[in-house]
PDB file of C-alpha atoms (C1' of nucleotides) in Angstrom:
ATOM      1  CA  MET D  30     139.421 141.780  37.413  1.00 57.00           C
ATOM      2  CA  ALA D  31     142.433 139.796  38.124  1.00 75.00           C
ATOM      3  CA  GLU D  32     142.344 138.610  41.663  1.00 85.00           C
ATOM      4  CA  LEU D  33     142.444 134.974  42.605  1.00 91.00           C
ATOM      5  CA  PRO D  34     138.705 134.128  42.575  1.00 91.00           C
ATOM      6  CA  ASP D  35     138.130 135.709  39.152  1.00 90.00           C
ATOM      7  CA  LEU D  36     141.106 133.901  37.699  1.00 92.00           C
ATOM      8  CA  GLU D  37     140.061 130.592  39.203  1.00 93.00           C
ATOM      9  CA  VAL D  38     136.653 130.901  37.555  1.00 92.00           C
ATOM     10  CA  PHE D  39     138.199 131.990  34.249  1.00 92.00           C
ATOM     11  CA  SER D  40     140.516 128.999  34.237  1.00 94.00           C
ATOM     12  CA  ARG D  41     137.542 126.658  34.709  1.00 94.00           C
ATOM     13  CA  ILE D  42     135.571 128.326  31.919  1.00 93.00           C
ATOM     14  CA  LEU D  43     138.539 128.311  29.563  1.00 94.00           C
ATOM     15  CA  ASN D  44     139.050 124.625  30.270  1.00 95.00           C
ATOM     16  CA  ARG D  45     135.454 123.802  29.480  1.00 94.00           C
ATOM     17  CA  ARG D  46     135.455 125.824  26.302  1.00 94.00           C
ATOM     18  CA  TYR D  47     138.866 125.295  24.782  1.00 96.00           C
ATOM     19  CA  SER D  48     140.687 122.312  26.317  1.00 96.00           C
ATOM     20  CA  GLY D  49     141.240 119.603  23.739  1.00 97.00           C
ATOM     21  CA  LYS D  50     141.162 122.092  20.874  1.00 98.00           C
ATOM     22  CA  THR D  51     144.088 122.759  18.597  1.00 98.00           C
ATOM     23  CA  LEU D  52     145.479 126.278  18.352  1.00 98.00           C
ATOM     24  CA  GLU D  53     145.344 127.205  14.706  1.00 98.00           C
ATOM     25  CA  LYS D  54     146.803 130.662  15.023  1.00 97.00           C
ATOM     26  CA  ILE D  55     147.789 133.150  17.681  1.00 97.00           C
ATOM     27  CA  ASP D  56     147.971 136.859  16.863  1.00 96.00           C
ATOM     28  CA  VAL D  57     150.388 138.948  18.864  1.00 96.00           C
ATOM     29  CA  GLU D  58     149.013 142.501  18.863  1.00 95.00           C
ATOM     30  CA  VAL D  59     151.108 143.856  21.707  1.00 94.00           C
ATOM     31  CA  ALA D  60     154.525 142.262  22.144  1.00 93.00           C
ATOM     32  CA  GLY D  61     155.945 144.726  24.665  1.00 90.00           C
ATOM     33  CA  LYS D  62     155.574 142.524  27.747  1.00 92.00           C
ATOM     34  CA  LEU D  63     156.161 139.195  26.046  1.00 94.00           C
ATOM     35  CA  ASN D  64     159.404 137.515  27.119  1.00 93.00           C
ATOM     36  CA  VAL D  65     160.106 136.049  23.665  1.00 94.00           C
ATOM     37  CA  THR D  66     159.600 137.320  20.125  1.00 94.00           C
ATOM     38  CA  ALA D  67     156.159 137.035  18.550  1.00 95.00           C
ATOM     39  CA  LYS D  68     157.696 134.676  16.001  1.00 95.00           C
ATOM     40  CA  LYS D  69     158.991 132.367  18.692  1.00 96.00           C
ATOM     41  CA  LEU D  70     155.643 132.314  20.477  1.00 96.00           C
ATOM     42  CA  LYS D  71     153.842 131.386  17.281  1.00 97.00           C
ATOM     43  CA  GLU D  72     156.388 128.685  16.474  1.00 97.00           C
ATOM     44  CA  SER D  73     156.068 127.228  19.918  1.00 97.00           C
ATOM     45  CA  LEU D  74     152.280 127.124  20.203  1.00 98.00           C
ATOM     46  CA  GLU D  75     150.608 127.092  16.795  1.00 98.00           C
ATOM     47  CA  GLY D  76     149.415 123.688  15.684  1.00 98.00           C
ATOM     48  CA  HIS D  77     149.430 122.311  19.223  1.00 98.00           C
ATOM     49  CA  GLN D  78     146.546 121.127  21.325  1.00 98.00           C
ATOM     50  CA  LEU D  79     145.525 122.965  24.489  1.00 98.00           C
ATOM     51  CA  SER D  80     145.597 120.281  27.155  1.00 97.00           C
ATOM     52  CA  GLU D  81     144.768 122.313  30.225  1.00 97.00           C
ATOM     53  CA  VAL D  82     144.389 125.793  31.671  1.00 96.00           C
ATOM     54  CA  LYS D  83     145.628 126.219  35.237  1.00 96.00           C
ATOM     55  CA  ARG D  84     145.670 129.060  37.689  1.00 95.00           C
ATOM     56  CA  SER D  85     148.734 129.792  39.760  1.00 93.00           C
ATOM     57  CA  GLY D  86     148.516 132.781  42.084  1.00 92.00           C
ATOM     58  CA  LYS D  87     147.269 135.651  39.958  1.00 93.00           C
ATOM     59  CA  THR D  88     148.446 134.071  36.738  1.00 94.00           C
ATOM     60  CA  LEU D  89     146.915 131.634  34.285  1.00 95.00           C
ATOM     61  CA  GLN D  90     148.882 128.930  32.534  1.00 96.00           C
ATOM     62  CA  PHE D  91     147.924 127.575  29.155  1.00 97.00           C
ATOM     63  CA  HIS D  92     149.406 124.130  28.668  1.00 98.00           C
ATOM     64  CA  PHE D  93     150.015 123.083  25.073  1.00 97.00           C
ATOM     65  CA  GLY D  94     152.198 120.164  26.075  1.00 93.00           C
ATOM     66  CA  ARG D  95     155.465 119.867  27.955  1.00 89.00           C
ATOM     67  CA  ASP D  96     157.747 122.848  27.313  1.00 91.00           C
ATOM     68  CA  ARG D  97     154.881 124.619  25.578  1.00 97.00           C
ATOM     69  CA  ILE D  98     153.359 126.497  28.481  1.00 97.00           C
ATOM     70  CA  LEU D  99     152.202 130.087  28.232  1.00 97.00           C
ATOM     71  CA  GLY D 100     151.842 131.994  31.503  1.00 96.00           C
ATOM     72  CA  LEU D 101     149.599 135.058  31.588  1.00 96.00           C
ATOM     73  CA  HIS D 102     149.284 137.832  34.137  1.00 94.00           C
ATOM     74  CA  LEU D 103     146.386 140.219  33.513  1.00 93.00           C
ATOM     75  CA  MET D 104     147.747 142.962  35.780  1.00 91.00           C
ATOM     76  CA  LEU D 105     145.292 145.771  36.600  1.00 88.00           C
ATOM     77  CA  ARG D 106     143.211 146.024  33.488  1.00 89.00           C
ATOM     78  CA  GLY D 107     143.656 142.853  31.491  1.00 91.00           C
ATOM     79  CA  GLU D 108     140.566 140.981  30.360  1.00 91.00           C
ATOM     80  CA  LEU D 109     139.633 137.802  28.550  1.00 93.00           C
ATOM     81  CA  VAL D 110     136.927 138.019  25.901  1.00 91.00           C
ATOM     82  CA  ALA D 111     135.423 135.373  23.667  1.00 92.00           C
ATOM     83  CA  LEU D 112     135.682 136.240  19.974  1.00 92.00           C
ATOM     84  CA  GLY D 113     132.414 137.431  18.486  1.00 88.00           C
ATOM     85  CA  GLU D 114     131.316 139.458  15.493  1.00 87.00           C
ATOM     86  CA  LYS D 115     133.216 142.573  16.470  1.00 87.00           C
ATOM     87  CA  PRO D 116     136.987 142.554  16.838  1.00 90.00           C
ATOM     88  CA  PRO D 117     138.040 142.967  20.471  1.00 92.00           C
ATOM     89  CA  LYS D 118     139.042 146.371  21.779  1.00 90.00           C
ATOM     90  CA  PHE D 119     142.639 146.753  22.987  1.00 93.00           C
ATOM     91  CA  PRO D 120     143.819 143.278  21.965  1.00 94.00           C
ATOM     92  CA  VAL D 121     147.105 141.897  23.266  1.00 96.00           C
ATOM     93  CA  LEU D 122     146.866 138.267  22.142  1.00 97.00           C
ATOM     94  CA  ILE D 123     144.204 136.558  20.038  1.00 96.00           C
ATOM     95  CA  PHE D 124     143.829 132.781  20.212  1.00 97.00           C
ATOM     96  CA  HIS D 125     142.154 131.123  17.194  1.00 97.00           C
ATOM     97  CA  PHE D 126     141.251 127.462  17.628  1.00 98.00           C
ATOM     98  CA  LYS D 127     140.438 124.973  14.918  1.00 96.00           C
ATOM     99  CA  GLY D 128     136.707 124.997  14.387  1.00 90.00           C
ATOM    100  CA  GLY D 129     136.503 128.772  14.367  1.00 84.00           C
ATOM    101  CA  LYS D 130     136.265 129.648  18.027  1.00 89.00           C
ATOM    102  CA  GLY D 131     138.694 131.601  20.075  1.00 94.00           C
ATOM    103  CA  PHE D 132     139.282 134.281  22.646  1.00 95.00           C
ATOM    104  CA  ALA D 133     141.380 137.374  23.124  1.00 95.00           C
ATOM    105  CA  VAL D 134     143.469 138.782  25.915  1.00 95.00           C
ATOM    106  CA  THR D 135     142.833 142.514  25.976  1.00 94.00           C
ATOM    107  CA  ASP D 136     144.315 145.329  28.029  1.00 93.00           C
ATOM    108  CA  MET D 137     143.776 149.021  27.482  1.00 91.00           C
ATOM    109  CA  GLN D 138     146.863 149.643  29.559  1.00 90.00           C
ATOM    110  CA  LYS D 139     149.051 147.170  27.673  1.00 92.00           C
ATOM    111  CA  GLN D 140     150.328 145.810  30.943  1.00 92.00           C
ATOM    112  CA  ALA D 141     149.048 142.239  30.641  1.00 94.00           C
ATOM    113  CA  THR D 142     152.123 140.028  30.675  1.00 94.00           C
ATOM    114  CA  PRO D 143     152.363 136.768  28.699  1.00 96.00           C
ATOM    115  CA  THR D 144     155.373 134.592  29.527  1.00 95.00           C
ATOM    116  CA  LEU D 145     156.417 131.598  27.473  1.00 96.00           C
ATOM    117  CA  GLY D 146     157.786 128.913  29.782  1.00 94.00           C
ATOM    118  CA  PRO D 147     156.984 130.579  33.106  1.00 92.00           C
ATOM    119  CA  PRO D 148     159.383 129.636  35.919  1.00 89.00           C
ATOM    120  CA  VAL D 149     158.070 127.443  38.720  1.00 88.00           C
ATOM    121  CA  ASN D 150     157.013 129.603  41.635  1.00 86.00           C
ATOM    122  CA  GLU D 151     157.723 128.317  45.141  1.00 85.00           C
ATOM    123  CA  VAL D 152     155.607 130.898  46.950  1.00 90.00           C
ATOM    124  CA  PRO D 153     152.442 129.271  48.367  1.00 92.00           C
ATOM    125  CA  ASP D 154     149.149 129.998  46.676  1.00 94.00           C
ATOM    126  CA  ALA D 155     146.571 131.535  49.016  1.00 94.00           C
ATOM    127  CA  LEU D 156     144.257 128.546  48.609  1.00 95.00           C
ATOM    128  CA  GLU D 157     147.036 126.112  49.515  1.00 93.00           C
ATOM    129  CA  LEU D 158     148.314 128.066  52.480  1.00 93.00           C
ATOM    130  CA  ASP D 159     148.050 125.995  55.636  1.00 92.00           C
ATOM    131  CA  TYR D 160     148.040 127.280  59.177  1.00 94.00           C
ATOM    132  CA  PRO D 161     151.639 126.482  60.217  1.00 93.00           C
ATOM    133  CA  VAL D 162     152.969 128.164  57.073  1.00 92.00           C
ATOM    134  CA  LEU D 163     150.856 131.264  57.688  1.00 94.00           C
ATOM    135  CA  LYS D 164     151.965 131.408  61.311  1.00 93.00           C
ATOM    136  CA  LYS D 165     155.587 131.253  60.268  1.00 91.00           C
ATOM    137  CA  LEU D 166     155.006 133.958  57.657  1.00 91.00           C
ATOM    138  CA  LEU D 167     153.752 136.385  60.293  1.00 92.00           C
ATOM    139  CA  GLU D 168     156.314 135.579  62.983  1.00 89.00           C
ATOM    140  CA  GLY D 169     158.461 138.563  63.881  1.00 87.00           C
ATOM    141  CA  LYS D 170     157.248 140.654  60.931  1.00 90.00           C
ATOM    142  CA  LYS D 171     157.014 144.369  61.569  1.00 88.00           C
ATOM    143  CA  THR D 172     155.001 145.196  58.501  1.00 89.00           C
ATOM    144  CA  THR D 173     151.225 145.693  58.542  1.00 91.00           C
ATOM    145  CA  ILE D 174     149.129 142.607  57.938  1.00 93.00           C
ATOM    146  CA  LYS D 175     147.472 144.188  54.899  1.00 93.00           C
ATOM    147  CA  THR D 176     150.802 144.793  53.195  1.00 91.00           C
ATOM    148  CA  LEU D 177     151.969 141.277  54.005  1.00 93.00           C
ATOM    149  CA  LEU D 178     148.838 139.608  52.655  1.00 93.00           C
ATOM    150  CA  MET D 179     149.219 141.471  49.374  1.00 92.00           C
ATOM    151  CA  ASP D 180     152.922 140.659  49.058  1.00 91.00           C
ATOM    152  CA  GLN D 181     153.102 138.134  46.227  1.00 91.00           C
ATOM    153  CA  LYS D 182     156.557 137.005  47.371  1.00 90.00           C
ATOM    154  CA  LYS D 183     154.974 135.688  50.577  1.00 91.00           C
ATOM    155  CA  VAL D 184     151.502 134.509  49.537  1.00 92.00           C
ATOM    156  CA  ARG D 185     150.187 134.524  45.998  1.00 92.00           C
ATOM    157  CA  GLY D 186     146.731 135.540  44.903  1.00 92.00           C
ATOM    158  CA  ILE D 187     145.469 138.152  47.357  1.00 93.00           C
ATOM    159  CA  GLY D 188     145.068 141.724  46.133  1.00 91.00           C
ATOM    160  CA  ASN D 189     143.735 144.941  47.534  1.00 91.00           C
ATOM    161  CA  SER D 190     140.040 144.129  47.529  1.00 90.00           C
ATOM    162  CA  TYR D 191     140.115 140.568  48.826  1.00 92.00           C
ATOM    163  CA  GLY D 192     142.775 141.599  51.339  1.00 92.00           C
ATOM    164  CA  ASP D 193     140.233 143.962  52.881  1.00 93.00           C
ATOM    165  CA  GLU D 194     137.451 141.393  52.730  1.00 93.00           C
ATOM    166  CA  ILE D 195     139.581 138.738  54.422  1.00 94.00           C
ATOM    167  CA  LEU D 196     140.685 141.039  57.238  1.00 94.00           C
ATOM    168  CA  TYR D 197     137.129 142.197  57.824  1.00 94.00           C
ATOM    169  CA  HIS D 198     135.975 138.594  57.957  1.00 95.00           C
ATOM    170  CA  ALA D 199     138.735 137.720  60.434  1.00 96.00           C
ATOM    171  CA  GLY D 200     138.043 140.786  62.599  1.00 95.00           C
ATOM    172  CA  ILE D 201     141.617 142.045  62.314  1.00 95.00           C
ATOM    173  CA  SER D 202     142.530 145.648  61.573  1.00 93.00           C
ATOM    174  CA  PRO D 203     144.571 146.056  58.362  1.00 92.00           C
ATOM    175  CA  PHE D 204     146.971 148.234  60.370  1.00 91.00           C
ATOM    176  CA  SER D 205     147.844 145.426  62.776  1.00 92.00           C
ATOM    177  CA  ILE D 206     151.526 144.533  62.913  1.00 92.00           C
ATOM    178  CA  ALA D 207     151.821 141.058  61.426  1.00 93.00           C
ATOM    179  CA  GLY D 208     154.093 139.673  64.136  1.00 92.00           C
ATOM    180  CA  LYS D 209     151.883 140.928  66.958  1.00 92.00           C
ATOM    181  CA  ILE D 210     148.718 139.078  65.991  1.00 94.00           C
ATOM    182  CA  PRO D 211     147.915 136.417  68.646  1.00 94.00           C
ATOM    183  CA  ASP D 212     147.616 132.773  67.604  1.00 94.00           C
ATOM    184  CA  GLU D 213     143.902 132.760  68.122  1.00 96.00           C
ATOM    185  CA  TYR D 214     143.545 135.476  65.496  1.00 96.00           C
ATOM    186  CA  VAL D 215     146.084 133.925  63.157  1.00 95.00           C
ATOM    187  CA  LYS D 216     143.799 130.879  63.174  1.00 96.00           C
ATOM    188  CA  LYS D 217     140.834 133.069  62.342  1.00 96.00           C
ATOM    189  CA  LEU D 218     142.821 134.713  59.579  1.00 96.00           C
ATOM    190  CA  HIS D 219     143.714 131.345  58.112  1.00 96.00           C
ATOM    191  CA  LYS D 220     140.064 130.293  58.054  1.00 97.00           C
ATOM    192  CA  SER D 221     139.021 133.641  56.592  1.00 96.00           C
ATOM    193  CA  ILE D 222     141.514 133.436  53.729  1.00 95.00           C
ATOM    194  CA  HIS D 223     140.004 130.150  52.645  1.00 96.00           C
ATOM    195  CA  SER D 224     136.370 130.931  53.256  1.00 96.00           C
ATOM    196  CA  VAL D 225     136.355 134.420  51.709  1.00 95.00           C
ATOM    197  CA  LEU D 226     138.142 133.249  48.564  1.00 94.00           C
ATOM    198  CA  GLU D 227     136.154 130.071  48.174  1.00 95.00           C
ATOM    199  CA  THR D 228     132.850 131.833  48.739  1.00 94.00           C
ATOM    200  CA  ALA D 229     133.828 134.410  46.115  1.00 92.00           C
ATOM    201  CA  ILE D 230     134.727 131.670  43.621  1.00 92.00           C
ATOM    202  CA  LYS D 231     131.315 130.063  44.107  1.00 92.00           C
ATOM    203  CA  LYS D 232     129.482 133.337  43.703  1.00 90.00           C
ATOM    204  CA  ILE D 233     131.409 134.405  40.634  1.00 88.00           C
ATOM    205  CA  GLU D 234     131.011 130.984  39.084  1.00 89.00           C
ATOM    206  CA  LYS D 235     127.278 131.089  39.649  1.00 86.00           C
ATOM    207  CA  GLU D 236     126.936 134.577  38.141  1.00 82.00           C
ATOM    208  CA  ASN D 237     129.279 134.045  35.227  1.00 77.00           C
ATOM    209  CA  GLY D 238     127.966 130.681  34.144  1.00 78.00           C
ATOM    210  CA  ASP D 239     129.893 129.937  31.002  1.00 79.00           C
ATOM    211  CA  GLU D 240     130.593 133.522  30.022  1.00 77.00           C
ATOM    212  CA  LEU D 241     134.098 134.872  30.003  1.00 76.00           C
ATOM    213  CA  THR D 242     133.111 138.452  30.591  1.00 65.00           C
ATOM    214  CA  GLY D 243     131.970 140.098  33.736  1.00 55.00           C
ATOM    215  CA  GLU D 244     133.368 141.507  36.873  1.00 59.00           C
ATOM    216  CA  LEU D 245     131.276 140.694  39.838  1.00 58.00           C
ATOM    217  CA  ARG D 246     131.945 142.514  43.022  1.00 64.00           C
ATOM    218  CA  ASP D 247     128.452 142.974  44.414  1.00 72.00           C
ATOM    219  CA  PHE D 248     129.182 140.691  47.296  1.00 83.00           C
ATOM    220  CA  MET D 249     132.015 142.775  48.683  1.00 87.00           C
ATOM    221  CA  GLN D 250     131.253 143.581  52.307  1.00 90.00           C
ATOM    222  CA  VAL D 251     133.706 146.388  52.973  1.00 90.00           C
ATOM    223  CA  HIS D 252     135.895 146.956  49.929  1.00 88.00           C
ATOM    224  CA  SER D 253     133.829 149.312  47.869  1.00 84.00           C
ATOM    225  CA  ALA D 254     133.943 153.036  47.323  1.00 81.00           C
ATOM    226  CA  LYS D 255     130.147 153.032  47.221  1.00 82.00           C
ATOM    227  CA  LEU D 256     129.448 151.331  50.506  1.00 85.00           C
ATOM    228  CA  LYS D 257     129.055 153.463  53.600  1.00 87.00           C
ATOM    229  CA  GLN D 258     128.151 150.596  55.904  1.00 89.00           C
ATOM    230  CA  THR D 259     128.806 146.898  56.119  1.00 90.00           C
ATOM    231  CA  PRO D 260     125.797 144.553  55.886  1.00 88.00           C
ATOM    232  CA  LYS D 261     125.895 144.547  59.699  1.00 91.00           C
ATOM    233  CA  GLY D 262     125.566 148.316  59.796  1.00 90.00           C
ATOM    234  CA  GLU D 263     129.118 149.142  60.874  1.00 92.00           C
ATOM    235  CA  GLU D 264     130.553 152.361  59.521  1.00 91.00           C
ATOM    236  CA  ILE D 265     133.177 151.790  56.831  1.00 91.00           C
ATOM    237  CA  LEU D 266     136.398 153.769  57.179  1.00 90.00           C
ATOM    238  CA  SER D 267     139.014 154.157  54.481  1.00 89.00           C
ATOM    239  CA  GLU D 268     142.662 155.046  54.486  1.00 88.00           C
ATOM    240  CA  LYS D 269     145.613 154.476  52.206  1.00 87.00           C
ATOM    241  CA  ILE D 270     148.058 151.714  52.976  1.00 85.00           C
ATOM    242  CA  GLY D 271     150.983 151.581  50.597  1.00 77.00           C
ATOM    243  CA  GLY D 272     149.333 153.875  48.073  1.00 80.00           C
ATOM    244  CA  ARG D 273     146.123 151.865  47.800  1.00 87.00           C
ATOM    245  CA  THR D 274     142.872 152.497  49.555  1.00 89.00           C
ATOM    246  CA  SER D 275     141.981 150.110  52.356  1.00 91.00           C
ATOM    247  CA  TYR D 276     138.465 149.816  53.661  1.00 91.00           C
ATOM    248  CA  TYR D 277     137.827 148.622  57.209  1.00 92.00           C
ATOM    249  CA  THR D 278     135.679 149.118  60.288  1.00 93.00           C
ATOM    250  CA  LYS D 279     136.334 150.067  63.888  1.00 92.00           C
ATOM    251  CA  SER D 280     135.196 146.641  65.002  1.00 93.00           C
ATOM    252  CA  GLN D 281     138.356 145.074  63.557  1.00 94.00           C
ATOM    253  CA  GLU D 282     140.909 144.567  66.321  1.00 94.00           C
ATOM    254  CA  LEU D 283     144.212 146.378  66.126  1.00 92.00           C
ATOM    255  CA  PHE D 284     147.280 144.495  67.364  1.00 92.00           C
ATOM    256  CA  HIS D 285     150.513 146.419  67.712  1.00 87.00           C
TER     257      HIS D 285
ATOM    258  C1'  DG V  26     137.216 167.625  34.785  1.00 73.18           C
ATOM    259  C1'  DA V  27     139.748 165.624  38.613  1.00 73.18           C
ATOM    260  C1'  DA V  28     140.430 161.462  41.036  1.00 73.18           C
ATOM    261  C1'  DA V  29     140.484 156.724  41.649  1.00 73.18           C
ATOM    262  C1'  DA V  30     140.545 152.169  39.869  1.00 73.18           C
ATOM    263  C1'  DT V  31     141.513 145.077  40.773  1.00 73.18           C
ATOM    264  C1'  DG V  32     148.815 145.040  40.139  1.00 73.18           C
ATOM    265  C1'  DT V  33     153.696 145.066  39.677  1.00 73.18           C
ATOM    266  C1'  DT V  34     158.231 146.951  39.315  1.00 73.18           C
ATOM    267  C1'  DG V  35     162.025 149.824  40.184  1.00 73.18           C
ATOM    268  C1'  DA V  36     163.796 153.940  42.318  1.00 73.18           C
ATOM    269  C1'  DT V  37     164.200 156.276  46.423  1.00 73.18           C
ATOM    270  C1'  DT V  38     164.205 157.392  51.248  1.00 73.18           C
ATOM    271  C1'  DG V  39     164.352 156.192  56.101  1.00 73.18           C
TER     272       DG V  39
ATOM    273  C1'  DC K  23     169.571 144.754  54.455  1.00 73.18           C
ATOM    274  C1'  DC K  24     164.601 145.631  55.403  1.00 73.18           C
ATOM    275  C1'  DA K  25     160.419 148.468  55.310  1.00 73.18           C
ATOM    276  C1'  DA K  26     157.691 151.976  53.267  1.00 73.18           C
ATOM    277  C1'  DT K  27     156.390 155.266  49.676  1.00 73.18           C
ATOM    278  C1'  DC K  28     155.915 156.880  45.084  1.00 73.18           C
ATOM    279  C1'  DA K  29     155.728 157.191  40.142  1.00 73.18           C
ATOM    280  C1'  DA K  30     154.845 154.918  36.006  1.00 73.18           C
ATOM    281  C1'  DC K  31     152.018 152.234  32.858  1.00 73.18           C
ATOM    282  C1'  DA K  32     146.735 154.039  29.513  1.00 73.18           C
ATOM    283  C1'  DT K  33     142.084 154.414  29.776  1.00 73.18           C
ATOM    284  C1'  DT K  34     137.479 154.300  31.858  1.00 73.18           C
ATOM    285  C1'  DT K  35     134.356 155.292  35.442  1.00 73.18           C
ATOM    286  C1'  DT K  36     132.624 158.078  39.204  1.00 73.18           C
TER     287       DT K  36
END
DNA sequence: GAAAATGTTGATTG
DNA sequence: CCAATCAACATTTT
């Protein structure tokens, strides 16, 4: 969980289910990563109406009015679950809305990070990245394109799996030096970022329907430990880049 | 039972 | 100063 397309779909579902409802109570089960005290969070949000849920990069933002915004990063293992009969496993935060419904943020690793009053982030979101900005981002950079795409200080929202999918789609090797990629391929990369992410959003939205749960990655073309071949029959290679496994094929062009 | 797993941060090394 | 690597976080899945 927790790359841009999943979060985009979650934000839409959360909006449909909870926007307009008043937060009756919020339980803070794990306060370790919270930037304020549990008491302060409760004082700030309880009794207020959820106006909107937004996605920003790999974070969600719950708007309870001006100056009452809760940011949330799910990190590696964070999940969102609707409250049911059983109490959620590994709860971090539990939102109870008036009328009895609610959801929980869970994380077995306790790394999910809620932030009251998240600072405005100037780094472009992957879905808002236009071609001239991307071109400028790559110019003169000596780092590999895979590392750069995953760098949240440069573009927000792309992680290890979609990074591989995007580069496969664009026909660029993840080991290519960012600054050495010709314009023609930077254009392809720009198109691939949008089309891979938007296609994923549509597929996840279709599968998930109105359910909060689920982690759909069936449509991955290269980034999967199970796959040996792409749908086109190309052999999938894997190698670590920056401590994380990258999946790619020989058909992706290497610029260096 | 070992290894890897969608992310980030801070320390460290070149 | 920039780039790259690694460990740490806690648990499940392969």
